[in-house]
CSV table of C-alpha atoms and ligand atoms in Angstrom, one decimal:
chain,number,residue,atom,x,y,z
K,244,MET,CA,142.0,90.5,93.1
K,245,THR,CA,142.0,88.8,96.5
K,246,THR,CA,142.2,90.6,99.9
K,247,VAL,CA,145.5,88.8,100.6
K,248,PHE,CA,147.0,90.3,97.4
K,249,HIS,CA,145.9,93.8,98.4
K,250,MET,CA,147.3,93.4,101.8
K,251,ASN,CA,150.7,92.3,100.4
K,252,GLU,CA,150.7,95.5,98.3
K,253,CYS,CA,149.8,97.6,101.4
K,254,ILE,CA,152.7,96.1,103.4
K,255,ARG,CA,155.1,96.6,100.5
K,256,LYS,CA,154.0,100.2,99.9
K,257,THR,CA,154.2,101.2,103.6
K,258,LYS,CA,157.5,99.4,104.0
K,259,GLN,CA,158.9,101.5,101.0
K,260,GLY,CA,157.3,104.8,102.2
K,261,ILE,CA,154.8,104.9,99.3
K,262,PRO,CA,151.4,106.4,100.5
K,263,LEU,CA,148.4,104.2,100.5
K,264,THR,CA,145.2,105.4,98.8
K,265,GLU,CA,142.1,106.2,100.9
K,266,SER,CA,140.4,103.2,99.3
K,267,GLU,CA,143.3,100.9,100.3
K,268,ILE,CA,143.1,102.2,103.8
K,269,ARG,CA,139.3,101.6,103.9
K,270,GLN,CA,139.8,98.0,102.6
K,271,LEU,CA,142.5,97.4,105.1
K,272,VAL,CA,140.2,98.4,108.0
K,273,ARG,CA,137.4,96.4,106.5
K,274,GLY,CA,139.7,93.4,106.7
K,275,ILE,CA,140.2,94.0,110.4
K,276,VAL,CA,136.5,93.8,111.2
K,277,PRO,CA,135.1,92.0,108.1
K,278,GLN,CA,131.5,91.6,107.2
K,279,HIS,CA,132.4,88.5,105.2
K,280,GLU,CA,134.9,85.9,106.2
K,281,ASN,CA,136.7,86.2,102.8
K,282,GLU,CA,137.6,89.9,103.6
K,283,ARG,CA,139.4,89.0,106.8
K,284,ILE,CA,143.1,90.0,106.9
K,285,PRO,CA,145.1,87.5,108.9
K,286,ASP,CA,146.9,88.8,112.1
K,287,TYR,CA,150.4,88.0,110.6
K,288,GLN,CA,149.8,90.4,107.7
K,289,LEU,CA,148.3,93.1,110.0
K,290,SER,CA,151.2,92.7,112.3
K,291,ALA,CA,153.7,93.1,109.4
K,292,TRP,CA,151.9,96.2,108.3
K,293,LEU,CA,151.8,97.7,111.8
K,294,MET,CA,155.6,97.2,112.1
K,295,ALA,CA,156.1,98.9,108.7
K,296,VAL,CA,154.0,101.8,110.0
K,297,CYS,CA,156.1,102.0,113.2
K,298,LEU,CA,159.4,102.0,111.3
K,299,ARG,CA,158.4,104.2,108.2
K,300,GLY,CA,155.5,106.2,109.5
K,301,LEU,CA,152.4,107.4,107.6
K,302,SER,CA,151.7,110.7,106.0
K,303,ASP,CA,149.2,113.0,107.8
K,304,SER,CA,146.6,112.3,105.1
K,305,GLU,CA,147.0,108.5,105.5
K,306,ALA,CA,146.8,108.8,109.3
K,307,ILE,CA,143.6,110.9,109.0
K,308,ALA,CA,142.1,108.4,106.4
K,309,LEU,CA,142.9,105.6,108.8
K,310,THR,CA,141.3,107.5,111.7
K,311,PHE,CA,138.1,108.0,109.7
K,312,ALA,CA,138.0,104.4,108.4
K,313,MET,CA,138.4,103.1,112.0
K,314,ARG,CA,135.7,105.6,113.3
K,315,ASP,CA,133.3,104.1,110.7
K,316,SER,CA,134.1,100.5,111.6
K,317,GLY,CA,131.3,100.7,114.2
K,318,GLN,CA,128.5,102.9,115.5
K,319,VAL,CA,128.9,106.7,115.3
K,320,LEU,CA,126.8,108.3,117.9
K,321,HIS,CA,124.5,111.3,117.2
K,322,TRP,CA,123.1,113.4,120.0
K,323,ASP,CA,119.9,115.4,119.9
K,324,LEU,CA,120.6,117.8,122.8
K,325,ASP,CA,120.0,121.5,123.3
K,326,GLY,CA,123.6,122.4,124.3
K,327,ALA,CA,127.2,121.9,123.5
K,328,ILE,CA,128.6,118.3,123.8
K,329,ALA,CA,132.1,117.9,125.0
K,330,ASP,CA,134.4,114.9,125.4
K,331,LYS,CA,137.8,114.5,127.0
K,332,HIS,CA,140.6,112.0,126.6
K,333,SER,CA,143.9,111.5,128.4
K,334,THR,CA,146.7,109.6,126.8
K,335,GLY,CA,147.2,107.7,130.1
K,336,GLY,CA,148.8,108.8,133.3
K,337,VAL,CA,149.5,108.0,136.9
K,338,GLY,CA,147.0,109.6,139.4
K,339,ASP,CA,144.9,111.1,136.6
K,340,LYS,CA,141.5,111.6,138.1
K,341,THR,CA,140.6,114.7,136.0
K,342,THR,CA,137.5,113.1,134.4
K,343,LEU,CA,135.9,112.7,137.8
K,344,ILE,CA,136.3,116.4,138.4
K,345,LEU,CA,135.9,117.9,134.9
K,346,ALA,CA,132.7,116.1,133.9
K,347,PRO,CA,130.6,117.4,136.9
K,348,ILE,CA,132.0,120.9,136.6
K,349,ALA,CA,131.2,121.0,132.8
K,350,ALA,CA,127.7,119.6,133.4
K,351,ALA,CA,127.1,122.2,136.2
K,352,CYS,CA,128.0,124.9,133.7
K,353,GLY,CA,125.5,123.6,131.1
K,354,ILE,CA,127.8,121.5,128.9
K,355,TYR,CA,126.9,117.9,128.1
K,356,MET,CA,129.6,115.4,128.8
K,357,PRO,CA,128.8,111.8,127.7
K,358,LYS,CA,132.0,110.0,128.6
K,359,MET,CA,133.1,106.5,127.6
K,360,SER,CA,136.1,105.3,129.5
K,361,GLY,CA,138.3,102.2,129.9
K,362,ARG,CA,140.0,100.2,132.7
K,363,GLY,CA,143.5,100.7,133.8
K,364,LEU,CA,146.3,98.5,132.3
K,365,GLY,CA,149.9,98.4,133.3
K,366,HIS,CA,151.2,101.3,135.4
K,367,THR,CA,148.4,103.7,134.3
K,368,GLY,CA,145.0,103.8,136.0
K,369,GLY,CA,141.6,103.8,134.3
K,370,THR,CA,138.5,106.0,135.1
K,371,ILE,CA,136.2,102.9,135.1
K,372,ASP,CA,138.1,101.2,137.9
K,373,LYS,CA,138.2,104.5,139.9
K,374,LEU,CA,134.4,105.0,139.7
K,375,GLU,CA,133.7,101.3,140.5
K,376,SER,CA,135.5,101.7,143.8
K,377,ILE,CA,132.5,103.7,144.9
K,378,PRO,CA,130.2,101.2,146.6
K,379,GLY,CA,127.4,100.1,144.2
K,380,PHE,CA,128.6,102.2,141.2
K,381,ARG,CA,127.9,100.7,137.8
K,382,THR,CA,129.6,101.5,134.6
K,383,ASP,CA,127.9,98.9,132.3
K,384,LEU,CA,125.1,101.3,131.4
K,385,ALA,CA,122.6,100.3,128.6
K,386,PRO,CA,122.7,102.7,125.7
K,387,ASP,CA,119.2,104.1,126.6
K,388,ALA,CA,120.1,104.6,130.3
K,389,PHE,CA,123.4,106.3,129.2
K,390,ARG,CA,121.5,108.7,126.9
K,391,ARG,CA,118.8,109.4,129.5
K,392,GLN,CA,121.3,110.3,132.2
K,393,VAL,CA,123.3,112.6,129.9
K,394,ARG,CA,120.0,114.4,129.0
K,395,GLU,CA,118.9,114.7,132.6
K,396,ILE,CA,122.0,115.7,134.5
K,397,GLY,CA,124.6,116.5,131.7
K,398,CYS,CA,127.1,113.8,132.5
K,399,ALA,CA,127.5,110.0,132.6
K,400,VAL,CA,130.7,107.9,132.6
K,401,ALA,CA,130.2,104.4,131.1
K,402,MET,CA,132.5,101.6,130.0
K,403,GLN,CA,133.3,101.9,126.4
K,404,THR,CA,131.2,99.5,124.4
K,405,GLY,CA,132.5,97.1,121.7
K,406,ASP,CA,130.2,98.9,119.1
K,407,LEU,CA,132.4,102.0,119.1
K,408,ALA,CA,135.4,101.8,116.7
K,409,PRO,CA,135.7,98.0,116.9
K,410,ALA,CA,138.7,98.1,114.5
K,411,ASP,CA,140.7,99.9,117.2
K,412,LYS,CA,139.9,97.2,119.8
K,413,LYS,CA,141.3,94.5,117.5
K,414,LEU,CA,144.2,96.5,116.3
K,415,TYR,CA,145.2,97.7,119.8
K,416,ALA,CA,145.3,94.1,121.1
K,417,LEU,CA,147.7,93.2,118.2
K,418,ARG,CA,149.8,96.3,118.8
K,419,ASP,CA,150.1,95.5,122.4
K,420,VAL,CA,151.7,92.1,121.7
K,421,THR,CA,153.8,93.1,118.6
K,422,GLU,CA,155.7,96.2,120.2
K,423,THR,CA,153.9,98.5,117.8
K,424,VAL,CA,152.1,100.8,120.2
K,425,ASP,CA,154.6,103.7,120.1
K,426,SER,CA,153.7,105.1,116.7
K,427,ILE,CA,152.3,108.6,116.4
K,428,PRO,CA,149.9,107.9,113.4
K,429,LEU,CA,148.7,104.7,115.1
K,430,ILE,CA,148.1,106.4,118.4
K,431,CYS,CA,146.3,109.2,116.6
K,432,ALA,CA,144.0,106.8,114.7
K,433,SER,CA,143.3,104.8,117.8
K,434,ILE,CA,142.4,107.7,120.1
K,435,MET,CA,140.6,109.9,117.5
K,436,SER,CA,138.6,107.1,115.9
K,437,LYS,CA,137.0,106.5,119.3
K,438,LYS,CA,136.6,110.2,120.1
K,439,LEU,CA,135.0,111.1,116.7
K,440,ALA,CA,132.6,108.1,117.1
K,441,THR,CA,131.2,109.4,120.4
K,442,GLY,CA,129.7,112.4,118.5
K,443,ALA,CA,131.0,115.3,120.7
K,444,ASP,CA,131.4,118.8,119.1
K,445,HIS,CA,134.4,119.7,121.3
K,446,ILE,CA,137.2,117.3,122.2
K,447,LEU,CA,139.7,118.1,124.9
K,448,LEU,CA,142.9,116.0,124.7
K,449,ASP,CA,145.3,115.7,127.6
K,450,VAL,CA,148.5,114.5,126.0
K,451,LYS,CA,150.9,113.4,128.7
K,452,VAL,CA,154.6,113.9,128.3
K,453,GLY,CA,157.5,112.4,130.2
K,454,SER,CA,159.0,109.1,131.5
K,455,GLY,CA,155.6,107.8,132.6
K,456,ALA,CA,153.8,108.5,129.3
K,457,PHE,CA,153.7,107.2,125.7
K,458,MET,CA,155.3,110.4,124.6
K,459,LYS,CA,158.7,110.8,126.2
K,460,ASN,CA,159.5,114.3,125.0
K,461,ASN,CA,157.8,117.6,124.0
K,462,GLU,CA,158.6,117.3,120.3
K,463,ASP,CA,156.8,113.9,119.9
K,464,ALA,CA,153.9,115.0,122.1
K,465,ALA,CA,153.5,118.2,120.0
K,466,LYS,CA,153.6,116.1,116.8
K,467,LEU,CA,150.9,113.8,118.2
K,468,ALA,CA,148.8,116.7,119.4
K,469,LYS,CA,148.9,118.5,116.1
K,470,LEU,CA,148.0,115.4,114.1
K,471,MET,CA,145.0,114.7,116.4
K,472,LEU,CA,143.9,118.3,115.9
K,473,ARG,CA,144.1,117.9,112.1
K,474,ALA,CA,142.0,114.8,112.3
K,475,ALA,CA,139.4,116.5,114.5
K,476,LYS,CA,139.3,119.6,112.2
K,477,ALA,CA,138.9,117.4,109.1
K,478,ASP,CA,135.8,115.9,110.8
K,479,GLY,CA,134.4,119.4,111.6
K,480,LYS,CA,135.1,119.2,115.3
K,481,HIS,CA,136.7,121.7,117.6
K,482,CYS,CA,139.6,120.2,119.5
K,483,THR,CA,142.1,121.5,122.2
K,484,ALA,CA,145.2,119.6,123.2
K,485,VAL,CA,146.9,120.3,126.5
K,486,LEU,CA,150.5,118.9,126.8
K,487,THR,CA,151.0,118.0,130.5
K,488,ASP,CA,154.0,116.8,132.5
K,489,MET,CA,154.0,113.1,133.4
K,490,GLU,CA,157.4,113.1,135.1
K,491,ARG,CA,155.4,113.3,138.3
K,492,PRO,CA,152.0,111.7,139.2
K,493,LEU,CA,149.0,114.0,138.9
K,494,GLY,CA,147.8,115.1,142.3
K,495,MET,CA,148.7,113.4,145.6
K,496,ASN,CA,146.7,110.1,145.6
K,497,ILE,CA,147.3,107.1,143.3
K,498,GLY,CA,144.8,104.2,143.5
K,499,ASN,CA,141.1,103.9,142.8
K,500,ALA,CA,139.2,104.9,146.0
K,501,LEU,CA,142.1,107.2,147.0
K,502,GLU,CA,141.7,109.0,143.7
K,503,VAL,CA,137.9,109.3,144.1
K,504,ALA,CA,138.5,110.9,147.6
K,505,GLU,CA,141.0,113.4,146.1
K,506,ALA,CA,138.5,114.2,143.3
K,507,ILE,CA,135.8,114.9,145.9
K,508,THR,CA,138.2,117.1,147.9
K,509,VAL,CA,138.7,119.3,144.8
K,510,LEU,CA,134.9,119.4,144.1
K,511,ARG,CA,134.4,120.4,147.7
K,512,GLY,CA,136.5,123.5,147.0
K,513,ASP,CA,140.2,122.7,146.9
K,514,THR,CA,140.8,124.5,143.6
K,515,ALA,CA,144.1,126.0,144.8
K,516,SER,CA,145.9,122.7,144.7
K,517,GLU,CA,147.9,121.8,141.6
K,518,LEU,CA,145.3,119.3,140.6
K,519,GLY,CA,142.4,121.6,141.4
K,520,ASP,CA,143.9,124.5,139.4
K,521,PHE,CA,144.6,122.1,136.5
K,522,CYS,CA,141.0,120.9,136.4
K,523,ILE,CA,139.7,124.5,136.5
K,524,THR,CA,142.0,125.2,133.5
K,525,LEU,CA,140.7,122.2,131.6
K,526,ALA,CA,137.1,123.2,132.4
K,527,ALA,CA,137.8,126.8,131.2
K,528,GLU,CA,139.2,125.5,127.9
K,529,THR,CA,136.1,123.3,127.4
K,530,LEU,CA,133.6,126.1,128.2
K,531,ALA,CA,135.5,128.6,126.0
K,532,ALA,CA,135.6,126.1,123.1
K,533,ALA,CA,131.8,125.7,123.5
K,534,GLY,CA,131.4,129.4,123.1
K,535,MET,CA,130.5,130.3,126.7
K,536,GLY,CA,132.8,133.3,126.8
K,537,ASP,CA,136.5,134.1,126.8
K,538,LYS,CA,138.9,131.9,128.9
K,539,ALA,CA,139.0,134.3,131.9
K,540,SER,CA,135.2,134.4,132.2
K,541,CYS,CA,135.0,130.7,131.6
K,542,ARG,CA,137.5,130.2,134.4
K,543,GLU,CA,135.2,132.2,136.7
K,544,LYS,CA,132.2,130.1,135.7
K,545,ALA,CA,134.1,126.9,136.5
K,546,LEU,CA,135.3,128.2,139.9
K,547,CYS,CA,131.8,129.3,140.7
K,548,ALA,CA,130.4,125.8,139.8
K,549,VAL,CA,132.8,124.4,142.5
K,550,GLU,CA,132.4,127.2,145.1
K,551,SER,CA,128.6,127.1,144.9
K,552,GLY,CA,128.6,123.3,145.5
K,553,ALA,CA,126.8,122.8,142.1
K,554,ALA,CA,129.6,120.6,140.7
K,555,LEU,CA,129.8,118.4,143.8
K,556,ALA,CA,126.0,118.0,143.7
K,557,ARG,CA,126.2,117.0,140.0
K,558,PHE,CA,128.8,114.3,140.9
K,559,ALA,CA,126.6,113.0,143.7
K,560,LYS,CA,123.6,112.8,141.3
K,561,MET,CA,125.8,111.0,138.8
K,562,ILE,CA,126.8,108.5,141.5
K,563,GLU,CA,123.2,108.0,142.5
K,564,MET,CA,122.0,107.5,138.9
K,565,GLN,CA,124.7,104.9,138.3
K,566,GLY,CA,123.7,102.9,141.4
K,567,GLY,CA,126.4,104.1,143.8
K,568,ASN,CA,126.1,105.6,147.3
K,569,PRO,CA,126.1,109.4,146.8
K,570,ARG,CA,126.9,109.9,150.5
K,571,VAL,CA,130.6,109.3,149.7
K,572,THR,CA,130.6,112.9,148.6
K,573,GLU,CA,129.8,113.9,152.2
K,574,ASP,CA,131.7,111.2,154.1
K,575,LEU,CA,134.9,109.9,152.5
K,576,SER,CA,135.1,107.1,155.1
K,577,LEU,CA,132.4,105.3,153.1
K,578,LEU,CA,135.0,104.6,150.4
K,579,PRO,CA,137.0,101.3,150.8
K,580,GLU,CA,140.4,101.4,152.4
K,581,SER,CA,142.8,98.4,152.4
K,582,ALA,CA,143.6,96.7,155.7
K,583,CYS,CA,147.4,97.3,155.8
K,584,LYS,CA,149.1,100.6,155.6
K,585,ARG,CA,152.7,101.9,156.1
K,586,THR,CA,154.3,105.4,155.9
K,587,LEU,CA,157.7,105.9,154.4
K,588,HIS,CA,159.9,108.7,155.8
K,589,THR,CA,162.8,110.7,154.4
K,590,THR,CA,166.2,109.7,155.6
K,591,SER,CA,167.8,113.1,154.7
K,592,ALA,CA,166.7,116.7,154.4
K,593,GLY,CA,166.7,118.3,150.9
K,594,TRP,CA,164.5,118.8,147.8
K,595,ILE,CA,162.5,116.1,146.0
K,596,THR,CA,164.0,116.2,142.5
K,597,ALA,CA,162.5,113.0,141.2
K,598,MET,CA,159.3,111.1,141.9
K,599,GLN,CA,159.2,108.9,138.8
K,600,SER,CA,155.6,108.4,137.8
K,601,GLU,CA,156.1,105.1,136.0
K,602,GLU,CA,157.7,103.5,139.1
K,603,ILE,CA,155.0,105.0,141.3
K,604,GLY,CA,152.4,103.6,139.0
K,605,ARG,CA,154.1,100.2,139.0
K,606,ALA,CA,154.3,100.3,142.8
K,607,SER,CA,150.6,101.0,143.0
K,608,VAL,CA,150.0,97.9,140.8
K,609,LEU,CA,152.1,95.8,143.3
K,610,LEU,CA,149.9,97.2,146.1
K,611,GLY,CA,146.8,95.8,144.3
K,612,ALA,CA,145.5,99.1,142.8
K,613,GLY,CA,146.1,98.1,139.1
K,614,ARG,CA,146.4,95.1,136.9
K,615,MET,CA,149.1,93.8,134.6
K,616,THR,CA,146.8,91.6,132.5
K,617,LYS,CA,143.2,92.2,131.6
K,618,GLU,CA,142.1,89.2,133.7
K,619,ASP,CA,143.7,90.4,137.0
K,620,GLY,CA,141.4,91.7,139.8
K,621,ILE,CA,142.1,94.9,141.7
K,622,ASP,CA,141.8,96.0,145.3
K,623,PRO,CA,139.7,99.2,145.3
K,624,GLY,CA,141.2,100.5,148.6
K,625,ALA,CA,144.9,100.0,147.6
K,626,GLY,CA,147.3,102.7,146.5
K,627,ILE,CA,149.6,105.5,147.6
K,628,VAL,CA,149.1,108.9,149.2
K,629,LEU,CA,152.0,111.3,148.7
K,630,HIS,CA,152.8,113.7,151.5
K,631,ALA,CA,155.3,115.7,149.4
K,632,LYS,CA,156.1,115.9,145.7
K,633,ASN,CA,158.7,117.0,143.1
K,634,GLY,CA,160.1,120.4,144.0
K,635,ASP,CA,159.1,120.3,147.7
K,636,ALA,CA,161.6,120.9,150.4
K,637,VAL,CA,161.6,118.1,153.0
K,638,ALA,CA,163.2,117.7,156.5
K,639,ALA,CA,165.0,114.5,157.6
K,640,GLY,CA,162.5,112.0,159.0
K,641,SER,CA,159.4,113.7,157.5
K,642,PRO,CA,156.6,111.6,156.1
K,643,LEU,CA,157.0,111.0,152.3
K,644,LEU,CA,154.1,108.8,151.4
K,645,THR,CA,151.7,106.2,152.8
K,646,MET,CA,151.0,102.9,151.1
K,647,TYR,CA,147.8,100.9,151.4
K,648,ALA,CA,147.4,97.2,150.5
K,649,ALA,CA,145.6,94.0,151.6
K,650,LYS,CA,148.9,92.3,152.7
K,651,GLU,CA,152.1,93.3,154.4
K,652,SER,CA,154.1,91.4,151.7
K,653,GLN,CA,152.7,93.8,149.1
K,654,LEU,CA,153.8,96.7,151.2
K,655,ASP,CA,157.4,95.2,151.3
K,656,GLU,CA,157.5,94.8,147.5
K,657,ALA,CA,156.2,98.3,146.7
K,658,GLU,CA,158.5,99.9,149.3
K,659,ALA,CA,161.6,98.5,147.5
K,660,LEU,CA,160.4,99.9,144.2
K,661,LEU,CA,159.4,103.3,145.6
K,662,LYS,CA,162.7,103.8,147.3
K,663,GLN,CA,164.3,103.7,143.9
K,664,ALA,CA,161.7,106.0,142.3
K,665,ILE,CA,162.3,109.0,144.7
K,666,ARG,CA,165.4,111.1,144.7
K,667,ILE,CA,166.2,113.8,147.3
K,668,THR,CA,169.1,116.2,146.6
K,669,GLU,CA,170.6,119.2,148.4
K,670,LYS,CA,170.0,121.5,145.4
K,671,GLN,CA,166.6,123.0,144.7
K,672,PRO,CA,165.4,121.8,141.3
K,673,ALA,CA,164.0,124.2,138.7
K,674,PRO,CA,160.2,124.4,138.8
K,675,GLN,CA,158.5,122.3,136.2
K,676,PRO,CA,155.1,123.6,135.1
K,677,LEU,CA,152.3,121.0,134.9
K,678,ILE,CA,151.0,122.4,131.6
K,679,ARG,CA,153.7,122.6,129.0
K,680,GLU,CA,151.7,123.8,125.9
K,681,ILE,CA,148.1,124.2,124.7
K,682,TYR,CA,147.1,123.8,121.0
K,683,SER,CA,143.7,124.3,119.6
K,684,THR,CA,141.9,124.0,116.2
K,685,GLY,CA,140.6,127.5,116.9
K,686,ASP,CA,144.1,129.1,117.0
N,278,LIG,N1,145.4,105.3,124.1
N,278,LIG,C1,144.7,104.7,123.1
N,278,LIG,O1,143.4,104.7,123.2
N,278,LIG,N2,145.3,104.2,122.0
N,278,LIG,C2,146.6,104.3,121.8
N,278,LIG,O2,147.2,103.9,120.8
N,278,LIG,C3,147.4,104.9,122.9
N,278,LIG,C4,146.8,105.4,124.0
């Protein structure tokens, strides 16, 4: 039997809703990253199968088998450390700088956090771009340097290497151009194959819900979260999934250096802000999952790590070990800032009822903070600082946000988009909690 024949069978079965066997799924993944040329499955067949999955779905068992086969398509890391190892993943958001805050807090509390991250694409930002806005910071760590840093200070954030779940890299590129990204089993396999390959014992998933996210409603987000928990549990890992609101950006700053500045502000002690409180909650979940106490005492530990300055010191050490200037933690003016800036003001008094995160993300791309294609460059000092947010009362003529860009023409373009993204009404909107739900394999 040839590979092509098998693949036809796989496409037919998935198209008709007939489950694939584990062996078929393993062969399919082997055909994505073949060891021999005659095993290779052509892109047109893979694309047809992806579309069949999008339209018909996969059973949970098939999704988990796909996750495991993709995990095993490359290197699976093993750690020899004397403490709990945690990893965190966000399904992609606007203004999401939680890794920059969570990793040093967790490390200061005695948890190891080796973090592999990616660049931003489209309207969502990426942790690697954010960190690289710190002068000198390097994310292309050699495997030995990455391991050494994790062992010494508990945290490192590096660019994801091609050795980890390479089947996902290939499949994701195909999904991107064949309109097959929005499938719960495919998203689960993509995210969890990479998470399980990094060898952490505890995985924290931040599943974004809302107009700016892959999951547009609570029901789909809960389905995705529960499937990812099942995959983690089947691999013997502890996993927590937090469903968070992405109708609004996270925090007040959007853009690379601007987000680093906001992360430093939280690490300096601003734990009462919505972002600060969110990061403390994530840290408490991580510490509790690692057996460091109940959630209330873990929350205290996380707060203490910030208040004592231990978490900020850990972040400064991480910056130094990765070639950056650690003095940015003391002096935010060392971070880059774009040459042009403009503040938009409200034209009427009222309540901010909408600040659509997707549009805000797209405006930050127009300002130069993000990229639409992988080849685009970015301006590390560009972005948006919000002065008010969803649910806030505003007076007429009060500052709403400030934009930063290299050129005035970029400010003009972003201004037009931002004006459509923000709605102010006379009626106070109902408060929207940032955390909508928390699920855990331990429940
Ligand atoms: N993030 C991923 O890594 N993969 C997906 O499929 C979606 C979001």
